[in-house]
Short mmCIF file of C-alpha atoms in Angstrom, two decimals:
data_model
loop_
_atom_site.label_atom_id
_atom_site.label_comp_id
_atom_site.label_asym_id
_atom_site.label_seq_id
_atom_site.Cartn_x
_atom_site.Cartn_y
_atom_site.Cartn_z
CA UNK A 1409 4.45 -16.45 -5.93
CA UNK A 1410 1.75 -17.01 -3.08
CA UNK A 1411 2.72 -13.70 -1.89
CA UNK A 1412 1.58 -12.25 -5.15
CA UNK A 1413 -1.49 -13.99 -5.51
CA UNK A 1414 -2.42 -12.84 -1.46
CA UNK A 1415 -1.63 -9.38 -2.97
CA UNK A 1416 -3.41 -9.60 -5.80
CA UNK A 1417 -6.37 -11.38 -4.06
CA UNK A 1418 -6.34 -8.49 -1.03
CA UNK A 1419 -6.41 -5.62 -3.44
CA UNK A 1420 -9.02 -6.99 -5.57
CA UNK A 1421 -11.35 -7.62 -2.49
CA UNK A 1422 -10.48 -4.10 -1.07
CA UNK A 1423 -11.50 -2.43 -4.08
CA UNK A 1424 -14.57 -3.94 -4.36
CA UNK A 1425 -15.43 -3.76 -0.88
CA UNK A 1426 -14.02 -0.60 -0.17
CA UNK A 1427 -15.03 2.21 -3.15
CA UNK A 1428 -17.89 0.60 -4.88
CA UNK A 1429 -15.60 -1.52 -6.72
CA UNK A 1430 -16.66 -1.55 -10.29
CA UNK A 1431 -18.93 0.87 -10.14
CA UNK A 1432 -17.37 4.34 -10.34
CA UNK A 1433 -15.42 3.85 -13.66
CA UNK A 1434 -18.21 1.97 -15.21
CA UNK A 1435 -21.04 4.76 -14.47
CA UNK A 1436 -18.36 7.76 -15.51
CA UNK A 1437 -17.60 5.44 -18.90
CA UNK A 1438 -21.59 4.57 -19.55
CA UNK A 1439 -22.14 8.55 -19.09
CA UNK A 1440 -19.19 9.77 -21.09
CA UNK A 1441 -20.46 7.55 -24.22
CA UNK A 1442 -24.26 7.91 -23.69
CA UNK A 1443 -23.71 12.02 -23.56
CA UNK A 1444 -21.59 12.09 -26.56
CA UNK A 1445 -23.95 11.54 -29.07
CA UNK A 1446 -26.09 14.50 -27.52
CA UNK A 1447 -22.95 16.41 -28.54
CA UNK A 1448 -22.10 15.35 -31.68
CA UNK A 1449 -25.38 14.75 -33.42
CA UNK A 1450 -27.48 12.14 -34.39
CA UNK A 1451 -26.57 11.38 -37.82
CA UNK A 1452 -25.73 7.54 -37.99
CA UNK A 1453 -22.84 7.02 -40.18
CA UNK A 1454 -20.86 9.92 -38.25
CA UNK A 1455 -21.68 8.08 -34.90
CA UNK A 1456 -20.82 4.65 -35.95
CA UNK A 1457 -17.09 6.12 -37.91
CA UNK A 1458 -16.89 8.51 -34.35
CA UNK A 1459 -17.49 5.52 -32.29
CA UNK A 1460 -14.39 3.30 -31.94
CA UNK A 1461 -12.32 6.30 -30.91
CA UNK A 1462 -14.54 7.77 -29.04
CA UNK A 1463 -14.89 4.31 -26.65
CA UNK A 1464 -11.33 4.26 -26.55
CA UNK A 1465 -11.13 7.77 -25.20
CA UNK A 1466 -13.57 7.38 -22.55
CA UNK A 1467 -12.13 3.95 -21.30
CA UNK A 1468 -8.90 6.18 -20.84
CA UNK A 1469 -10.76 8.73 -19.05
CA UNK A 1470 -12.47 6.45 -16.72
CA UNK A 1471 -9.29 5.03 -15.89
CA UNK A 1472 -7.48 8.08 -14.83
CA UNK A 1473 -10.61 9.42 -13.23
CA UNK A 1474 -10.52 6.02 -10.27
CA UNK A 1475 -6.43 6.96 -10.38
CA UNK A 1476 -6.39 8.67 -7.25
CA UNK A 1477 -7.34 5.96 -4.97
CA UNK A 1478 -4.77 3.59 -6.18
CA UNK A 1479 -1.70 4.78 -4.13
CA UNK A 1480 -3.42 7.89 -2.41
CA UNK A 1481 -5.39 5.74 0.32
CA UNK A 1482 -2.34 3.65 1.06
CA UNK A 1483 -0.45 6.56 1.73
CA UNK A 1484 -2.46 8.36 3.92
CA UNK A 1485 -3.67 4.85 6.33
CA UNK A 1486 0.44 4.10 6.15
CA UNK A 1487 -0.30 0.48 4.37
CA UNK A 1488 2.69 1.92 2.00
CA UNK A 1489 4.82 2.18 4.56
CA UNK A 1490 4.28 -1.99 5.23
CA UNK A 1491 4.25 -3.16 1.51
CA UNK A 1492 7.80 -1.37 1.07
CA UNK A 1493 9.45 -3.79 4.01
CA UNK A 1494 7.45 -6.93 2.72
CA UNK A 1495 9.88 -9.67 1.28
CA UNK A 1496 8.96 -10.13 -1.79
CA UNK A 1497 10.35 -6.60 -2.73
CA UNK A 1498 8.39 -3.60 -3.97
CA UNK A 1499 8.09 -3.81 -7.66
CA UNK A 1500 6.93 -7.86 -8.04
CA UNK A 1501 4.52 -6.39 -4.93
CA UNK A 1502 3.23 -2.71 -7.09
CA UNK A 1503 2.26 -4.80 -9.80
CA UNK A 1504 0.26 -7.23 -8.17
CA UNK A 1505 -1.31 -4.42 -6.18
CA UNK A 1506 -1.88 -2.39 -9.05
CA UNK A 1507 -3.24 -4.95 -11.29
CA UNK A 1508 -5.36 -6.66 -8.79
CA UNK A 1509 -6.96 -3.07 -8.10
CA UNK A 1510 -7.26 -2.28 -11.75
CA UNK A 1511 -8.87 -5.52 -12.83
CA UNK A 1512 -11.79 -5.57 -9.87
CA UNK A 1513 -12.67 -2.24 -11.19
CA UNK A 1514 -12.15 -1.62 -14.77
CA UNK A 1515 -13.34 -5.00 -16.17
CA UNK A 1516 -16.91 -4.17 -17.21
CA UNK A 1517 -15.26 -1.50 -19.69
CA UNK A 1518 -14.90 -4.11 -22.50
CA UNK A 1519 -18.56 -4.92 -21.99
CA UNK A 1520 -19.85 -1.55 -21.60
CA UNK A 1521 -17.43 -0.82 -24.97
CA UNK A 1522 -19.25 -4.05 -27.23
CA UNK A 1523 -22.86 -2.95 -26.14
CA UNK A 1524 -21.94 0.84 -26.69
CA UNK A 1525 -20.45 -0.02 -30.27
CA UNK A 1526 -23.66 -1.66 -30.77
CA UNK A 1527 -25.57 1.41 -29.96
CA UNK A 1528 -23.49 3.40 -31.92
CA UNK A 1529 -24.17 1.45 -35.33
CA UNK A 1530 -20.89 -0.52 -35.26
CA UNK A 1531 -20.73 -4.06 -37.01
CA UNK A 1532 -20.57 -6.57 -34.43
CA UNK A 1533 -17.29 -7.88 -35.46
CA UNK A 1534 -15.67 -4.21 -35.10
CA UNK A 1535 -17.16 -3.62 -31.72
CA UNK A 1536 -15.72 -7.34 -30.68
CA UNK A 1537 -12.49 -5.79 -32.19
CA UNK A 1538 -12.87 -2.75 -29.87
CA UNK A 1539 -13.75 -4.99 -26.69
CA UNK A 1540 -11.17 -7.00 -27.36
CA UNK A 1541 -8.58 -3.69 -27.67
CA UNK A 1542 -10.07 -2.55 -24.57
CA UNK A 1543 -9.44 -5.27 -22.63
CA UNK A 1544 -5.67 -5.78 -23.84
CA UNK A 1545 -4.99 -1.89 -22.98
CA UNK A 1546 -6.30 -1.98 -19.45
CA UNK A 1547 -3.13 -3.69 -17.87
CA UNK A 1548 -1.08 -0.70 -19.85
CA UNK A 1549 -3.69 1.90 -18.38
CA UNK A 1550 -3.88 0.83 -15.26
CA UNK A 1551 0.00 0.35 -14.40
CA UNK A 1552 0.81 3.95 -15.88
CA UNK A 1553 -2.34 5.43 -13.58
CA UNK A 1554 -0.75 3.42 -11.05
CA UNK A 1555 2.47 5.17 -11.70
CA UNK A 1556 1.27 8.94 -11.79
CA UNK A 1557 -0.88 7.61 -8.44
CA UNK A 1558 2.53 6.81 -7.07
CA UNK A 1559 4.02 9.89 -7.52
CA UNK A 1560 0.86 12.06 -6.74
CA UNK A 1561 0.55 9.89 -3.25
CA UNK A 1562 -0.13 12.33 -0.46
CA UNK A 1563 -0.12 15.67 -2.45
CA UNK A 1564 -3.06 17.82 -2.26
CA UNK A 1565 -4.96 17.77 -5.69
CA UNK A 1566 -3.45 14.88 -6.75
CA UNK A 1567 -6.09 14.08 -9.52
CA UNK A 1568 -4.62 16.78 -11.48
CA UNK A 1569 -1.06 15.66 -10.79
CA UNK A 1570 -1.88 12.37 -12.04
CA UNK A 1571 -4.10 13.32 -15.05
CA UNK A 1572 -0.96 15.49 -16.09
CA UNK A 1573 1.60 12.50 -15.89
CA UNK A 1574 -0.43 9.79 -17.07
CA UNK A 1575 -2.40 11.65 -19.81
CA UNK A 1576 0.69 11.49 -22.21
CA UNK A 1577 2.03 8.47 -21.38
CA UNK A 1578 -1.35 6.61 -22.41
CA UNK A 1579 -1.44 8.50 -25.57
CA UNK A 1580 0.47 5.01 -27.90
CA UNK A 1581 -2.20 2.90 -25.96
CA UNK A 1582 -5.07 4.78 -27.09
CA UNK A 1583 -3.81 5.18 -30.13
CA UNK A 1584 -3.31 1.48 -30.91
CA UNK A 1585 -6.49 0.08 -29.15
CA UNK A 1586 -9.05 2.90 -30.81
CA UNK A 1587 -6.68 1.88 -33.77
CA UNK A 1588 -7.72 -1.41 -33.64
CA UNK A 1589 -11.56 -0.53 -33.38
CA UNK A 1590 -11.54 1.45 -36.39
CA UNK A 1591 -9.75 -0.14 -38.47
CA UNK A 1592 -12.25 -3.54 -37.85
CA UNK A 1593 -14.79 -0.69 -38.48
CA UNK A 1594 -13.22 0.49 -41.50
CA UNK A 1595 -12.34 -3.30 -42.88
CA UNK A 1596 -8.70 -3.30 -43.03
CA UNK A 1597 -6.64 -5.86 -42.10
CA UNK A 1598 -4.42 -3.49 -40.08
CA UNK A 1599 -6.80 -4.16 -36.85
CA UNK A 1600 -4.91 -7.50 -35.64
CA UNK A 1601 -2.20 -5.43 -36.16
CA UNK A 1602 -3.37 -2.79 -33.81
CA UNK A 1603 -4.62 -5.41 -31.14
CA UNK A 1604 -1.22 -6.67 -31.03
CA UNK A 1605 0.56 -3.87 -30.71
CA UNK A 1606 -2.06 -2.83 -27.87
CA UNK A 1607 -1.33 -6.01 -26.31
CA UNK A 1608 2.57 -5.54 -26.48
CA UNK A 1609 2.23 -2.34 -24.70
CA UNK A 1610 0.88 -3.93 -21.85
CA UNK A 1611 3.47 -6.49 -21.78
CA UNK A 1612 5.74 -3.71 -22.00
CA UNK A 1613 3.86 -1.93 -19.07
CA UNK A 1614 3.80 -5.13 -17.20
CA UNK A 1615 7.20 -5.69 -17.49
CA UNK A 1616 8.49 -1.93 -16.65
CA UNK A 1617 6.30 -0.09 -14.89
CA UNK A 1618 7.10 -1.91 -11.59
CA UNK A 1619 9.69 -0.62 -10.99
CA UNK A 1620 9.06 3.22 -11.98
CA UNK A 1621 5.94 2.66 -9.03
CA UNK A 1622 8.44 1.42 -6.83
CA UNK A 1623 10.94 4.49 -6.96
CA UNK A 1624 7.76 6.63 -7.02
CA UNK A 1625 6.79 4.87 -3.70
CA UNK A 1626 10.03 5.15 -1.76
CA UNK A 1627 10.88 9.14 -3.12
CA UNK A 1628 6.95 9.34 -1.46
CA UNK A 1629 7.73 7.50 1.95
CA UNK A 1630 11.21 9.52 2.12
CA UNK N 1137 -0.05 -11.50 32.68
CA UNK N 1138 2.44 -14.19 32.63
CA UNK N 1139 0.04 -16.75 31.78
CA UNK N 1140 -1.13 -14.96 29.03
CA UNK N 1141 2.47 -14.92 28.08
CA UNK N 1142 2.70 -18.36 28.54
CA UNK N 1143 -0.09 -19.30 25.96
CA UNK N 1144 1.40 -17.72 23.00
CA UNK N 1145 2.36 -20.21 20.37
CA UNK N 1146 5.69 -21.22 19.38
CA UNK N 1147 6.40 -18.46 16.57
CA UNK N 1148 9.33 -19.27 14.03
CA UNK N 1149 12.45 -18.38 15.85
CA UNK N 1150 13.91 -14.89 15.37
CA UNK N 1151 16.51 -13.99 12.93
CA UNK N 1152 19.55 -12.82 14.93
CA UNK N 1153 19.15 -8.86 15.60
CA UNK N 1154 21.90 -6.00 15.86
CA UNK N 1155 21.42 -2.52 15.16
CA UNK N 1156 24.48 -0.10 14.70
CA UNK N 1157 24.03 3.46 14.33
CA UNK N 1158 27.75 5.49 13.55
CA UNK N 1159 27.63 9.17 13.38
CA UNK N 1160 24.17 9.71 12.08
CA UNK N 1161 23.05 13.35 10.92
CA UNK N 1162 19.22 14.15 9.81
CA UNK N 1163 17.40 16.94 8.39
CA UNK N 1164 13.66 17.54 7.90
CA UNK N 1165 13.70 20.33 5.24
CA UNK N 1166 16.40 23.07 6.28
CA UNK N 1167 16.38 22.31 9.93
CA UNK N 1168 18.88 19.82 11.56
CA UNK N 1169 17.12 17.24 13.62
CA UNK N 1170 19.91 14.92 14.96
CA UNK N 1171 23.44 15.47 14.62
CA UNK N 1172 26.36 12.77 14.96
CA UNK N 1173 24.24 10.20 16.66
CA UNK N 1174 26.11 6.79 17.78
CA UNK N 1175 24.08 4.00 18.93
CA UNK N 1176 24.21 0.07 19.39
CA UNK N 1177 21.55 -2.41 20.36
CA UNK N 1178 21.71 -6.02 20.98
CA UNK N 1179 19.20 -8.60 21.24
CA UNK N 1180 17.17 -8.28 24.17
CA UNK N 1181 17.50 -4.29 24.21
CA UNK N 1182 14.97 -1.78 24.36
CA UNK N 1183 15.28 2.04 23.42
CA UNK N 1184 12.64 4.73 24.22
CA UNK N 1185 12.92 7.54 22.20
CA UNK N 1186 11.59 10.87 23.99
CA UNK N 1187 11.45 14.78 23.70
CA UNK N 1188 9.17 17.38 22.75
CA UNK N 1189 7.45 17.43 19.47
CA UNK N 1190 9.32 17.98 16.37
CA UNK N 1191 12.81 16.81 17.52
CA UNK N 1192 12.97 14.02 15.42
CA UNK N 1193 11.43 11.06 16.78
CA UNK N 1194 9.54 10.13 13.67
CA UNK N 1195 12.62 10.70 11.36
CA UNK N 1196 15.11 9.00 13.42
CA UNK N 1197 12.46 5.86 13.17
CA UNK N 1198 11.82 6.30 9.67
CA UNK N 1199 15.96 6.49 9.03
CA UNK N 1200 16.57 3.23 11.03
CA UNK N 1201 13.64 1.59 8.96
CA UNK N 1202 15.44 2.86 5.91
CA UNK N 1203 12.74 5.08 4.43
CA UNK N 1204 14.60 8.47 5.22
CA UNK N 1205 18.18 8.89 3.80
CA UNK N 1206 20.50 10.28 6.20
CA UNK N 1207 22.57 13.29 5.66
CA UNK N 1208 25.75 11.47 7.05
CA UNK N 1209 26.50 8.45 8.81
CA UNK N 1210 24.88 4.88 8.49
CA UNK N 1211 22.78 2.38 9.81
CA UNK N 1212 23.67 -0.76 10.01
CA UNK N 1213 21.33 -3.81 9.96
CA UNK N 1214 22.24 -7.42 10.74
CA UNK N 1215 20.95 -8.84 7.33
CA UNK N 1216 18.49 -6.78 5.06
CA UNK N 1217 16.16 -4.01 6.49
CA UNK N 1218 13.52 -5.62 4.58
CA UNK N 1219 13.91 -8.90 6.24
CA UNK N 1220 14.39 -7.77 10.02
CA UNK N 1221 12.03 -4.69 10.64
CA UNK N 1222 8.74 -4.62 12.15
CA UNK N 1223 6.91 -1.62 11.50
CA UNK N 1224 4.43 0.67 13.37
CA UNK N 1225 4.20 4.05 12.40
CA UNK N 1226 1.57 6.66 13.83
CA UNK N 1227 -0.91 5.31 11.22
CA UNK N 1228 -2.11 1.69 12.06
CA UNK N 1229 -2.45 0.63 8.32
CA UNK N 1230 -5.92 -1.15 8.82
CA UNK N 1231 -8.19 -0.69 6.04
CA UNK N 1232 -11.83 0.50 7.32
CA UNK N 1233 -13.45 -2.17 5.42
CA UNK N 1234 -11.64 -5.16 6.15
CA UNK N 1235 -12.12 -7.48 9.43
CA UNK N 1236 -8.99 -7.95 11.92
CA UNK N 1237 -9.21 -11.98 10.84
CA UNK N 1238 -8.79 -11.00 7.27
CA UNK N 1239 -6.36 -8.27 7.81
CA UNK N 1240 -3.91 -10.18 9.82
CA UNK N 1241 -4.44 -13.40 7.94
CA UNK N 1242 -2.98 -11.60 4.89
CA UNK N 1243 -0.12 -9.71 6.91
CA UNK N 1244 0.97 -12.91 8.63
CA UNK N 1245 0.62 -15.01 5.23
CA UNK N 1246 2.90 -12.52 3.56
CA UNK N 1247 5.65 -12.90 6.21
CA UNK N 1248 5.06 -16.92 6.59
CA UNK N 1249 4.17 -16.88 10.01
CA UNK N 1250 1.66 -19.57 10.93
CA UNK N 1251 -1.96 -18.46 11.35
CA UNK N 1252 -2.48 -20.11 14.77
CA UNK N 1253 -0.25 -17.60 16.18
CA UNK N 1254 -2.71 -15.03 15.58
CA UNK N 1255 -5.43 -15.88 18.15
CA UNK N 1256 -3.03 -16.14 21.03
CA UNK N 1257 -1.61 -12.67 20.06
CA UNK N 1258 -5.01 -11.00 20.05
CA UNK N 1259 -5.90 -12.73 23.35
CA UNK N 1260 -2.46 -11.08 24.79
CA UNK N 1261 -3.69 -7.82 23.83
CA UNK N 1262 -7.50 -8.47 24.63
CA UNK N 1263 -9.01 -7.64 21.30
CA UNK N 1264 -9.70 -11.59 20.62
CA UNK N 1265 -13.26 -10.71 20.55
CA UNK N 1266 -13.04 -8.16 17.99
CA UNK N 1267 -11.74 -10.68 15.30
CA UNK N 1268 -14.50 -10.65 12.62
CA UNK N 1269 -15.22 -6.55 13.05
CA UNK N 1270 -14.06 -4.61 10.81
CA UNK N 1271 -11.21 -2.36 11.53
CA UNK N 1272 -13.37 1.01 10.86
CA UNK N 1273 -15.64 -0.28 13.76
CA UNK N 1274 -13.12 -0.23 16.51
CA UNK N 1275 -12.07 2.51 18.39
CA UNK N 1276 -8.36 3.90 18.03
CA UNK N 1277 -7.11 1.94 21.22
CA UNK N 1278 -8.43 -0.76 19.72
CA UNK N 1279 -7.04 -0.33 16.25
CA UNK N 1280 -3.78 0.32 17.85
CA UNK N 1281 -3.55 -3.16 19.81
CA UNK N 1282 -4.65 -4.84 16.54
CA UNK N 1283 -1.76 -2.97 14.50
CA UNK N 1284 0.28 -4.46 17.38
CA UNK N 1285 -0.58 -7.77 16.60
CA UNK N 1286 0.36 -7.25 13.38
CA UNK N 1287 3.62 -6.45 13.88
CA UNK N 1288 4.41 -9.12 16.01
CA UNK N 1289 3.27 -11.33 13.17
CA UNK N 1290 5.87 -9.99 11.13
CA UNK N 1291 7.97 -12.65 12.81
CA UNK N 1292 10.43 -9.46 12.45
CA UNK N 1293 13.42 -9.39 15.39
CA UNK N 1294 13.62 -5.30 15.12
CA UNK N 1295 10.89 -3.60 16.02
CA UNK N 1296 10.41 0.06 15.41
CA UNK N 1297 7.39 1.95 16.89
CA UNK N 1298 6.02 5.32 16.86
CA UNK N 1299 3.90 6.21 20.06
CA UNK N 1300 2.95 2.52 20.72
CA UNK N 1301 0.88 3.74 23.61
CA UNK N 1302 -0.52 6.72 22.12
CA UNK N 1303 -4.42 5.93 22.03
CA UNK N 1304 -3.63 3.09 24.51
CA UNK N 1305 -5.60 3.15 28.30
CA UNK N 1306 -3.41 2.11 31.50
CA UNK N 1307 -4.65 -1.65 30.83
CA UNK N 1308 -3.39 -1.42 26.98
CA UNK N 1309 -0.02 -0.46 28.24
CA UNK N 1310 -0.18 -3.33 30.44
CA UNK N 1311 -0.34 -5.76 27.32
CA UNK N 1312 1.95 -3.63 25.57
CA UNK N 1313 4.67 -4.01 28.25
CA UNK N 1314 4.02 -7.77 28.30
CA UNK N 1315 4.48 -8.30 24.16
CA UNK N 1316 7.52 -6.15 24.23
CA UNK N 1317 8.67 -8.44 27.01
CA UNK N 1318 7.70 -11.25 25.40
CA UNK N 1319 9.84 -10.19 22.27
CA UNK N 1320 12.64 -9.45 24.13
CA UNK N 1321 12.70 -12.50 25.95
CA UNK N 1322 12.72 -14.15 22.41
CA UNK N 1323 16.21 -11.96 21.19
CA UNK N 1324 14.54 -9.11 19.30
CA UNK N 1325 15.15 -5.55 19.89
CA UNK N 1326 12.57 -2.73 20.22
CA UNK N 1327 12.47 1.09 19.84
CA UNK N 1328 9.80 3.07 20.37
CA UNK N 1329 9.40 6.89 20.31
CA UNK N 1330 6.70 7.58 23.32
CA UNK N 1331 4.98 10.65 25.01
CA UNK N 1332 3.94 8.54 27.46
CA UNK N 1333 6.10 6.89 30.07
CA UNK N 1334 6.80 3.45 29.32
CA UNK N 1335 7.90 1.51 32.40
CA UNK N 1336 9.49 -1.49 30.52
CA UNK N 1337 12.52 -3.35 32.83
CA UNK N 1338 15.77 -2.45 31.44
CA UNK N 1339 15.04 0.12 28.91
CA UNK N 1340 17.70 2.62 27.72
CA UNK N 1341 16.32 6.07 27.01
CA UNK N 1342 17.15 8.67 24.41
CA UNK N 1343 16.30 12.07 25.17
CA UNK N 1344 16.25 14.01 21.90
CA UNK N 1345 16.28 17.84 22.51
CA UNK N 1346 14.98 20.94 20.32
CA UNK N 1347 18.07 22.14 17.54
CA UNK N 1348 19.74 24.65 18.68
#
């Protein structure tokens, strides 16, 4: 267990010191939700209705945008070889590594989504629901991005491959997380159900994706 | 040199090491690199893999580590590969923003090696003064030495080293020989792919030839 914690802490520290930490995804997310109203138009009721869905979508894109570094750097500098030979086993290590790096870089997204929701004219309660749904979605999103990132590690133009692999896998997460925000906005009782399903997807991803990531890493090392 | 060796702290005893390779055949793409290789190494042994570029030295090391699946034949370790192998690839596995202290503490902790072994090992490799430098600020040779210290900190009996002396200067190669001698003296095995002439007492040599 202490091994897991040390991998988690190291990956979080490296993500923070190496690549500006949360700045990249946060800037991308902010840019997306600031630019979208310019394209959609200024009608307040349209913006408020589109807000929750748009935030969910923009959050997904900012996770994808940072996914290339999840396994690409470790592949290039030989760290993956060493990780494959650790005593704790590769699946557990991949889980700790992906979550450590993901949480260190993506933690601002729910807060920005909350502010963004208010900015779009979404009521406070629905904005809170949206932020909670994004928080619940982050483990699933980052683990799926990690799976795609591990499959594409060391491949040229891996960003393209990652988008093609991860985007379809992220569809259910997007539907439920954005759905929680939308239902919150429309004031119907499905918001909590959507939030619960988002959290369930994250738990499922925590249980299953480490094995997929580990298999992908092994295939890349061969 | 021997004084530096005497200063090394007692590290946990090595697991018994033994490596047995039977009828191993490897290829890279369509090219058969190694055919029907037999190899047996006992505690204290060292093996140097030599040969021109592209003859399969790295591929053989990766097969011994279990990364590459052989076409035929078997590699048998005493125990699980994930419990016996200390790996040094052609890349050093260092992060540019991480200091040697942070990195080596992490790897030592992961392998259950006590932290007080770090500094004496760095002293043996003559990089103890650099312990608080980020790896990105070190020269290639210094990074190689740090990576060698990491291998030693795994406390694993079977060391697989890919060009360990590549960027090292003359003094560095002597330090490497000391480190290898220390490891073999504890009952460890060292296999190294190399282009340099490494003067390790009693080391066997396996010269790989270009595929026909």
